[in-house]
Short mmCIF file of C-alpha atoms in Angstrom, two decimals:
data_model
loop_
_atom_site.label_atom_id
_atom_site.label_comp_id
_atom_site.label_asym_id
_atom_site.label_seq_id
_atom_site.Cartn_x
_atom_site.Cartn_y
_atom_site.Cartn_z
CA UNK S 42 59.06 12.47 -30.80
CA UNK S 43 59.27 11.16 -26.92
CA UNK S 44 62.52 9.71 -26.30
CA UNK S 45 62.80 6.19 -24.40
CA UNK S 46 65.08 6.84 -21.41
CA UNK S 47 67.77 4.68 -20.11
CA UNK S 48 67.54 2.90 -16.42
CA UNK S 49 70.99 5.11 -15.89
CA UNK S 50 68.67 8.03 -15.95
CA UNK S 51 66.84 7.21 -12.96
CA UNK S 52 69.41 8.12 -10.42
CA UNK S 53 67.58 8.98 -7.07
CA UNK S 54 65.90 6.44 -4.90
CA UNK S 55 62.76 6.50 -2.88
CA UNK S 56 61.18 3.59 -1.03
CA UNK S 57 57.53 3.19 -2.09
CA UNK S 58 54.75 3.51 1.13
CA UNK S 59 51.87 1.46 -0.38
CA UNK S 60 49.95 0.29 -3.57
CA UNK S 61 46.48 1.31 -4.67
CA UNK S 62 45.11 -2.07 -6.27
CA UNK S 63 43.04 -1.50 -9.55
CA UNK S 64 39.62 -0.47 -9.87
CA UNK S 65 37.18 -2.98 -10.81
CA UNK S 66 36.89 -3.37 -14.57
CA UNK S 67 40.24 -1.96 -14.75
CA UNK S 68 43.54 -3.86 -15.98
CA UNK S 69 44.18 -6.21 -12.83
CA UNK S 70 47.53 -6.38 -13.40
CA UNK S 71 48.20 -2.50 -13.49
CA UNK S 72 48.75 -0.92 -9.63
CA UNK S 73 49.85 2.28 -8.19
CA UNK S 74 52.93 2.36 -6.50
CA UNK S 75 52.92 5.25 -4.02
CA UNK S 76 56.18 7.31 -2.58
CA UNK S 77 56.59 10.11 -0.63
CA UNK S 78 57.12 13.13 -2.83
CA UNK S 79 57.06 16.65 -1.91
CA UNK S 80 58.60 18.67 -4.77
CA UNK S 81 55.76 20.62 -6.72
CA UNK S 82 54.67 18.35 -9.61
CA UNK S 83 55.37 15.04 -10.93
CA UNK S 84 55.74 14.45 -14.49
CA UNK S 85 54.91 11.27 -16.18
CA UNK S 86 57.84 8.88 -16.83
CA UNK S 87 59.94 10.34 -14.30
CA UNK S 88 59.76 7.42 -11.86
CA UNK S 89 60.75 3.52 -12.99
CA UNK S 90 59.31 1.04 -10.86
CA UNK S 91 60.19 -3.06 -11.16
CA UNK S 92 59.13 -5.87 -9.27
CA UNK S 93 59.92 -9.54 -9.31
CA UNK S 94 56.81 -11.59 -8.62
CA UNK S 95 55.56 -15.15 -7.30
CA UNK S 96 52.42 -16.90 -7.19
CA UNK S 97 52.00 -15.65 -3.46
CA UNK S 98 54.19 -12.26 -3.56
CA UNK S 99 55.26 -9.23 -5.60
CA UNK S 100 58.11 -7.63 -4.53
CA UNK S 101 58.47 -4.32 -5.10
CA UNK S 102 61.82 -2.65 -6.05
CA UNK S 103 62.79 1.02 -4.64
CA UNK S 104 61.44 3.83 -7.22
CA UNK S 105 64.20 5.37 -9.17
CA UNK S 106 63.54 8.96 -10.04
CA UNK S 107 65.00 10.99 -13.03
CA UNK S 108 65.55 14.62 -13.32
CA UNK S 109 63.15 16.22 -15.45
CA UNK S 110 65.50 18.06 -18.39
CA UNK S 111 65.06 21.75 -19.03
CA UNK S 112 64.01 21.12 -22.57
CA UNK S 113 61.01 18.69 -21.31
CA UNK S 114 57.48 19.71 -20.87
CA UNK S 115 55.62 18.44 -17.66
CA UNK S 116 52.26 18.85 -16.52
CA UNK S 117 52.97 18.52 -13.06
CA UNK S 118 50.59 15.88 -12.13
CA UNK S 119 50.03 13.12 -9.86
CA UNK S 120 50.94 14.53 -6.71
CA UNK S 121 49.18 15.95 -3.22
CA UNK S 122 52.10 17.80 -2.32
CA UNK S 123 53.17 14.48 -0.08
CA UNK S 124 53.15 11.73 -2.01
CA UNK S 125 53.17 10.57 -6.10
CA UNK S 126 52.30 7.54 -7.20
CA UNK S 127 53.35 5.69 -10.83
CA UNK S 128 52.08 2.37 -12.49
CA UNK S 129 53.62 -0.94 -12.12
CA UNK S 130 52.19 -3.22 -14.69
CA UNK S 131 52.73 -6.95 -13.33
CA UNK S 132 52.70 -10.10 -15.26
CA UNK S 133 49.68 -11.20 -13.57
CA UNK S 134 46.83 -9.73 -11.52
CA UNK S 135 47.65 -9.03 -8.07
CA UNK S 136 44.75 -10.94 -6.64
CA UNK S 137 45.50 -11.80 -3.13
CA UNK S 138 49.39 -11.91 -3.50
CA UNK S 139 51.18 -9.91 -0.74
CA UNK S 140 53.35 -6.72 -1.66
CA UNK S 141 56.61 -6.19 -0.02
CA UNK S 142 59.39 -3.50 -0.52
CA UNK S 143 62.68 -5.80 -1.67
CA UNK S 144 64.62 -3.01 0.36
CA UNK S 145 63.91 -4.48 3.97
CA UNK S 146 61.11 -6.73 3.38
CA UNK S 147 58.72 -4.73 4.94
CA UNK S 148 54.85 -5.92 3.49
CA UNK S 149 53.47 -2.91 1.98
CA UNK S 150 49.46 -2.09 2.53
CA UNK S 151 47.31 -2.54 -0.29
CA UNK S 152 44.55 -0.10 -0.61
CA UNK S 153 41.30 0.33 -2.83
CA UNK S 154 41.66 2.94 -5.02
#
């Protein structure tokens, strides 16, 4: 049985690069946040991504990464050797809202998947 991880276990912070909009027909509240990732492999559940939302803007936090323990299985998915991405579940569909980084207020590009 998988154990839930606590926020304290996510110690490394990485700055998000851009966001992938949901595909047509997919849950419009689920966006992928892409961030730099040079290690080989990326494990599902390794990142913690949060955001605050207004009717006109989504402000994405730093991506918080945890180290995968030696007894945890990992398929090493979701990376191209330069970036990785993980899903952020929004409270409302992304729509035409602007996405910015909480760290520095930079507007993130929203790309089509």
